[in-house]
């Protein structure tokens, strides 16, 4: 009877889900978190380590450790970006929740959302963009300033709650959002917004937030404007310069409304027309 009681937990999370999450974490490799435990170290006592993750998540007693912050250079000399590296056990726990959410939200996502989705890639987005540039002359390109550092928690949690009744997912998402960053100088940085770029649960949270903040908004406000979005970057295809300027102005207001800001150096209007003769020759 005591054995039976020890297996009863408030939240229904299967051990198989934890095992599959581990397989995904191992395949993705990655550096150690704050506890300096590597993938190989975790695997040395795999059965017990996975049991601890499952037991604590299932009982509601799982609290994530701080996320190790690492500065990496941006490509093309654009400064540095702060990545968050959770501990291996925390990556397993986050992956359990991320897989749960992804199964529920991905079928509802916009067909022109390409980032962090199975069977889609940046190359798919580029190809779609190329096709549409032949048909419409004016393009709005945008990037969101420090999106992963700035996304507001209240709206993000509201989006999660709209797609799952699983109390354990909502509970743990809130805890992951509040986990402090262990900075390179050894200090702990408490956060009030954002979701660390590099954490397994962050991609699905980012897509879910922008599904409401941008994709659904665009479909409602500008249903005739085509777009391709890859995470926090997007390209919008407009018929005229006037329409492009109208969309950009509305987009700036929309980002402010949801607590974000367009990157001033990476947001622009582009005229991409070529002559009909040249266009026809290239298409043949």
Short mmCIF file of C-alpha atoms in Angstrom, two decimals:
data_model
loop_
_atom_site.label_atom_id
_atom_site.label_comp_id
_atom_site.label_asym_id
_atom_site.label_seq_id
_atom_site.Cartn_x
_atom_site.Cartn_y
_atom_site.Cartn_z
CA UNK A 1 0.00 0.00 0.00
CA UNK A 2 2.89 2.35 0.85
CA UNK A 3 4.42 1.56 -2.57
CA UNK A 4 1.15 2.48 -4.26
CA UNK A 5 0.80 5.77 -2.36
CA UNK A 6 4.33 6.81 -3.30
CA UNK A 7 3.37 6.63 -6.98
CA UNK A 8 0.25 8.80 -6.69
CA UNK A 9 1.02 12.32 -7.91
CA UNK A 10 -1.12 15.44 -8.42
CA UNK A 11 -0.13 15.88 -12.08
CA UNK A 12 -0.45 13.27 -14.80
CA UNK A 13 2.94 13.22 -16.51
CA UNK A 14 4.10 9.89 -17.88
CA UNK A 15 7.63 8.60 -17.36
CA UNK A 16 7.68 7.85 -21.08
CA UNK A 17 7.27 11.59 -21.84
CA UNK A 18 10.28 12.35 -19.66
CA UNK A 19 12.33 9.63 -21.38
CA UNK A 20 11.45 10.99 -24.84
CA UNK A 21 12.32 14.51 -23.71
CA UNK A 22 15.72 13.24 -22.56
CA UNK A 23 16.36 11.68 -25.98
CA UNK A 24 15.66 15.06 -27.58
CA UNK A 25 17.95 16.90 -25.15
CA UNK A 26 20.75 14.40 -25.73
CA UNK A 27 20.40 14.73 -29.52
CA UNK A 28 20.60 18.53 -29.26
CA UNK A 29 23.77 18.28 -27.14
CA UNK A 30 24.66 21.63 -25.59
CA UNK A 31 26.82 22.96 -22.78
CA UNK A 32 26.38 22.45 -19.02
CA UNK A 33 24.21 24.82 -17.00
CA UNK A 34 24.94 26.44 -13.61
CA UNK A 35 25.57 23.07 -11.95
CA UNK A 36 28.30 22.32 -14.53
CA UNK A 37 26.76 18.89 -15.16
CA UNK A 38 27.34 17.78 -18.74
CA UNK A 39 25.12 15.57 -20.87
CA UNK A 40 27.61 12.74 -20.27
CA UNK A 41 27.57 13.27 -16.50
CA UNK A 42 23.76 13.26 -16.45
CA UNK A 43 23.72 10.01 -18.41
CA UNK A 44 25.97 8.23 -15.91
CA UNK A 45 23.06 8.04 -13.46
CA UNK A 46 20.32 8.36 -16.06
CA UNK A 47 17.60 6.29 -14.40
CA UNK A 48 17.74 8.18 -11.10
CA UNK A 49 18.16 11.58 -12.77
CA UNK A 50 15.10 11.08 -14.98
CA UNK A 51 13.10 9.74 -12.04
CA UNK A 52 13.87 12.92 -10.07
CA UNK A 53 12.70 15.11 -12.94
CA UNK A 54 9.49 13.09 -13.33
CA UNK A 55 8.79 12.90 -9.58
CA UNK A 56 9.28 16.62 -8.96
CA UNK A 57 7.30 17.71 -12.00
CA UNK A 58 4.47 15.28 -11.21
CA UNK A 59 4.27 16.39 -7.59
CA UNK A 60 4.49 20.10 -8.37
CA UNK A 61 7.69 20.42 -6.34
CA UNK A 62 9.96 21.12 -9.31
CA UNK A 63 11.69 24.51 -9.14
CA UNK A 64 14.24 25.35 -11.85
CA UNK A 65 17.75 26.46 -10.95
CA UNK A 66 19.10 29.74 -12.35
CA UNK A 67 19.87 29.81 -16.07
CA UNK A 68 23.54 30.23 -17.00
CA UNK A 69 23.94 33.34 -19.14
CA UNK A 70 26.57 33.23 -21.88
CA UNK A 71 27.46 36.07 -24.23
CA UNK A 72 28.06 35.05 -27.83
CA UNK A 73 29.01 37.29 -30.77
CA UNK A 74 26.27 38.08 -33.28
CA UNK A 75 26.99 37.17 -36.89
CA UNK A 76 28.57 39.84 -39.12
CA UNK A 77 29.98 41.78 -36.18
CA UNK A 78 26.68 43.02 -34.81
CA UNK A 79 27.67 43.03 -31.13
CA UNK A 80 26.81 40.20 -28.74
CA UNK A 81 23.73 38.22 -27.80
CA UNK A 82 22.98 36.77 -24.37
CA UNK A 83 22.04 33.09 -24.46
CA UNK A 84 20.50 31.28 -21.51
CA UNK A 85 21.71 27.74 -20.86
CA UNK A 86 19.54 25.79 -18.40
CA UNK A 87 20.96 22.82 -16.52
CA UNK A 88 20.60 19.47 -18.29
CA UNK A 89 17.85 18.25 -15.92
CA UNK A 90 16.01 21.54 -16.44
CA UNK A 91 16.33 21.16 -20.22
CA UNK A 92 14.64 17.75 -19.89
CA UNK A 93 11.82 19.24 -17.80
CA UNK A 94 11.35 22.15 -20.22
CA UNK A 95 11.28 19.79 -23.18
CA UNK A 96 8.47 17.77 -21.57
CA UNK A 97 6.37 20.94 -21.37
CA UNK A 98 7.46 22.23 -24.78
CA UNK A 99 6.41 18.97 -26.46
CA UNK A 100 3.04 19.08 -24.67
CA UNK A 101 2.43 22.65 -25.84
CA UNK A 102 3.69 22.08 -29.36
CA UNK A 103 1.23 19.25 -29.95
CA UNK A 104 -1.61 21.60 -29.06
CA UNK A 105 -0.56 24.89 -30.62
CA UNK A 106 1.22 23.96 -33.85
CA UNK A 107 -1.98 22.93 -35.71
CA UNK A 108 -3.46 26.37 -34.95
CA UNK A 109 -0.45 28.39 -36.15
CA UNK A 110 -0.57 30.52 -39.29
CA UNK A 111 0.65 28.81 -42.50
CA UNK A 112 3.17 31.63 -43.01
CA UNK A 113 4.82 31.16 -39.61
CA UNK A 114 8.05 29.25 -40.27
CA UNK A 115 10.30 29.46 -37.20
CA UNK A 116 10.74 26.61 -34.72
CA UNK A 117 8.13 24.41 -36.36
CA UNK A 118 8.48 20.78 -37.48
CA UNK A 119 8.87 20.35 -41.23
CA UNK A 120 9.55 24.06 -41.82
CA UNK A 121 12.78 25.97 -42.22
CA UNK A 122 14.24 29.39 -42.95
CA UNK A 123 14.81 28.22 -46.54
CA UNK A 124 11.07 27.56 -46.91
CA UNK A 125 10.36 31.11 -45.74
CA UNK A 126 12.94 32.55 -48.14
CA UNK A 127 11.48 30.61 -51.08
CA UNK A 128 7.96 31.79 -50.28
CA UNK A 129 9.22 35.36 -49.93
CA UNK A 130 10.99 35.16 -53.29
CA UNK A 131 7.80 33.99 -55.03
CA UNK A 132 5.78 36.84 -53.57
CA UNK A 133 8.36 39.51 -54.38
CA UNK A 134 7.65 38.84 -58.06
CA UNK A 135 3.99 39.63 -57.52
CA UNK A 136 4.09 42.66 -55.20
CA UNK A 137 6.51 45.57 -55.41
CA UNK A 138 6.61 46.95 -51.87
CA UNK A 139 8.04 45.07 -48.91
CA UNK A 140 8.13 45.87 -45.20
CA UNK A 141 10.92 44.09 -43.33
CA UNK A 142 11.03 44.14 -39.54
CA UNK A 143 12.85 42.74 -36.57
CA UNK A 144 11.77 43.13 -32.93
CA UNK A 145 14.28 44.73 -30.58
CA UNK A 146 15.51 42.22 -27.97
CA UNK A 147 12.36 40.14 -28.34
CA UNK A 148 13.44 37.23 -26.14
CA UNK A 149 14.52 39.67 -23.41
CA UNK A 150 11.38 41.81 -23.61
CA UNK A 151 8.29 39.65 -24.13
CA UNK A 152 5.81 40.49 -21.32
CA UNK A 153 4.98 37.62 -19.00
CA UNK A 154 1.32 38.41 -18.37
CA UNK A 155 0.37 38.24 -22.06
CA UNK A 156 2.58 35.19 -22.60
CA UNK A 157 0.97 33.24 -19.75
CA UNK A 158 -2.48 34.24 -21.02
CA UNK A 159 -1.60 32.75 -24.43
CA UNK A 160 -0.43 29.51 -22.78
CA UNK A 161 -3.63 29.29 -20.74
CA UNK A 162 -5.70 29.60 -23.91
CA UNK A 163 -4.22 26.37 -25.28
CA UNK A 164 -3.89 23.95 -22.39
CA UNK A 165 -5.85 22.93 -19.31
CA UNK A 166 -2.80 21.18 -17.86
CA UNK A 167 -2.16 22.91 -14.54
CA UNK A 168 1.39 21.55 -14.40
CA UNK A 169 2.31 23.25 -17.68
CA UNK A 170 1.01 26.64 -16.56
CA UNK A 171 2.68 26.23 -13.14
CA UNK A 172 6.08 25.35 -14.55
CA UNK A 173 6.01 27.92 -17.35
CA UNK A 174 5.57 30.64 -14.72
CA UNK A 175 8.51 29.23 -12.75
CA UNK A 176 10.76 29.06 -15.81
CA UNK A 177 9.94 32.64 -16.72
CA UNK A 178 10.95 33.80 -13.22
CA UNK A 179 14.19 31.80 -13.02
CA UNK A 180 17.07 34.28 -12.57
CA UNK A 181 20.05 34.51 -14.89
CA UNK A 182 23.45 33.51 -13.51
CA UNK A 183 25.63 36.16 -15.16
CA UNK A 184 29.22 35.58 -16.34
CA UNK A 185 30.53 37.70 -13.41
CA UNK A 186 28.83 35.37 -10.91
CA UNK A 187 25.93 37.66 -10.01
CA UNK A 188 22.27 36.65 -10.21
CA UNK A 189 20.01 38.82 -12.37
CA UNK A 190 16.33 38.74 -11.44
CA UNK A 191 14.07 39.23 -14.46
CA UNK A 192 10.66 40.85 -14.90
CA UNK A 193 10.06 39.95 -18.54
CA UNK A 194 11.47 37.80 -21.35
CA UNK A 195 12.16 34.12 -21.88
CA UNK A 196 15.83 33.09 -22.23
CA UNK A 197 16.98 32.47 -25.79
CA UNK A 198 18.47 28.98 -25.67
CA UNK A 199 15.95 27.46 -23.26
CA UNK A 200 13.96 24.54 -24.81
CA UNK A 201 10.57 25.98 -23.88
CA UNK A 202 11.34 29.46 -25.30
CA UNK A 203 10.77 28.73 -29.04
CA UNK A 204 7.21 27.48 -28.60
CA UNK A 205 6.46 30.33 -26.16
CA UNK A 206 7.85 32.87 -28.63
CA UNK A 207 5.78 31.48 -31.49
CA UNK A 208 2.68 31.34 -29.35
CA UNK A 209 3.08 34.96 -28.26
CA UNK A 210 3.69 36.23 -31.79
CA UNK A 211 0.81 34.12 -33.12
CA UNK A 212 -1.50 36.46 -31.22
CA UNK A 213 0.62 39.62 -31.22
CA UNK A 214 1.31 39.56 -34.97
CA UNK A 215 -0.10 36.68 -37.09
CA UNK A 216 -3.71 36.86 -35.91
CA UNK A 217 -3.57 40.66 -35.77
CA UNK A 218 -2.33 40.85 -39.37
CA UNK A 219 -5.03 38.43 -40.55
CA UNK A 220 -7.65 40.62 -38.89
CA UNK A 221 -6.36 44.12 -39.70
CA UNK A 222 -4.66 43.55 -43.06
CA UNK A 223 -6.09 40.31 -44.50
CA UNK A 224 -4.84 41.12 -48.02
CA UNK A 225 -1.21 41.68 -47.01
CA UNK A 226 0.95 38.58 -47.40
CA UNK A 227 3.76 37.89 -44.95
CA UNK A 228 6.36 35.34 -43.90
CA UNK A 229 7.44 35.28 -40.25
CA UNK A 230 10.44 33.44 -38.86
CA UNK A 231 10.48 33.89 -35.07
CA UNK A 232 10.74 37.66 -34.47
CA UNK A 233 11.67 38.57 -38.05
CA UNK A 234 9.10 39.04 -40.80
CA UNK A 235 8.64 40.25 -44.36
CA UNK A 236 5.32 41.79 -45.46
CA UNK A 237 4.29 42.18 -49.12
CA UNK A 238 2.27 45.25 -50.08
CA UNK A 239 0.82 46.45 -53.38
CA UNK A 240 1.66 50.15 -53.06
CA UNK A 241 4.02 52.40 -51.12
CA UNK A 242 1.03 54.00 -49.41
CA UNK A 243 -0.18 50.62 -48.18
CA UNK A 244 3.32 49.70 -47.00
CA UNK A 245 3.62 52.91 -44.97
CA UNK A 246 0.16 52.41 -43.51
CA UNK A 247 0.98 48.84 -42.46
CA UNK A 248 4.32 49.87 -40.93
CA UNK A 249 2.72 52.66 -38.88
CA UNK A 250 0.02 50.33 -37.61
CA UNK A 251 2.62 47.66 -36.85
CA UNK A 252 4.65 50.06 -34.71
CA UNK A 253 1.52 50.87 -32.70
CA UNK A 254 0.69 47.17 -32.37
CA UNK A 255 4.14 46.31 -31.03
CA UNK A 256 3.89 49.10 -28.46
CA UNK A 257 0.46 47.77 -27.47
CA UNK A 258 1.93 44.33 -26.65
CA UNK A 259 5.03 45.68 -24.90
CA UNK A 260 7.52 45.35 -27.75
CA UNK A 261 9.43 47.65 -30.11
CA UNK A 262 10.55 47.35 -33.72
CA UNK A 263 14.33 47.46 -34.23
CA UNK A 264 15.00 50.86 -35.85
CA UNK A 265 18.03 49.68 -37.85
CA UNK A 266 16.45 46.43 -39.04
CA UNK A 267 12.99 47.71 -39.97
CA UNK A 268 12.57 49.25 -43.42
CA UNK A 269 10.50 49.68 -46.56
CA UNK A 270 11.93 48.17 -49.74
CA UNK A 271 10.88 48.69 -53.34
CA UNK A 272 11.64 45.41 -55.11
CA UNK A 273 10.12 45.89 -58.57
CA UNK A 274 11.84 45.04 -61.85
CA UNK A 275 10.57 45.74 -65.33
CA UNK A 276 7.92 43.42 -66.71
CA UNK A 277 10.26 42.33 -69.52
CA UNK A 278 13.06 41.52 -67.09
CA UNK A 279 10.64 39.82 -64.70
CA UNK A 280 9.25 37.63 -67.48
CA UNK A 281 12.72 36.65 -68.66
CA UNK A 282 13.80 35.63 -65.16
CA UNK A 283 10.65 33.60 -64.56
CA UNK A 284 11.09 31.53 -67.71
#
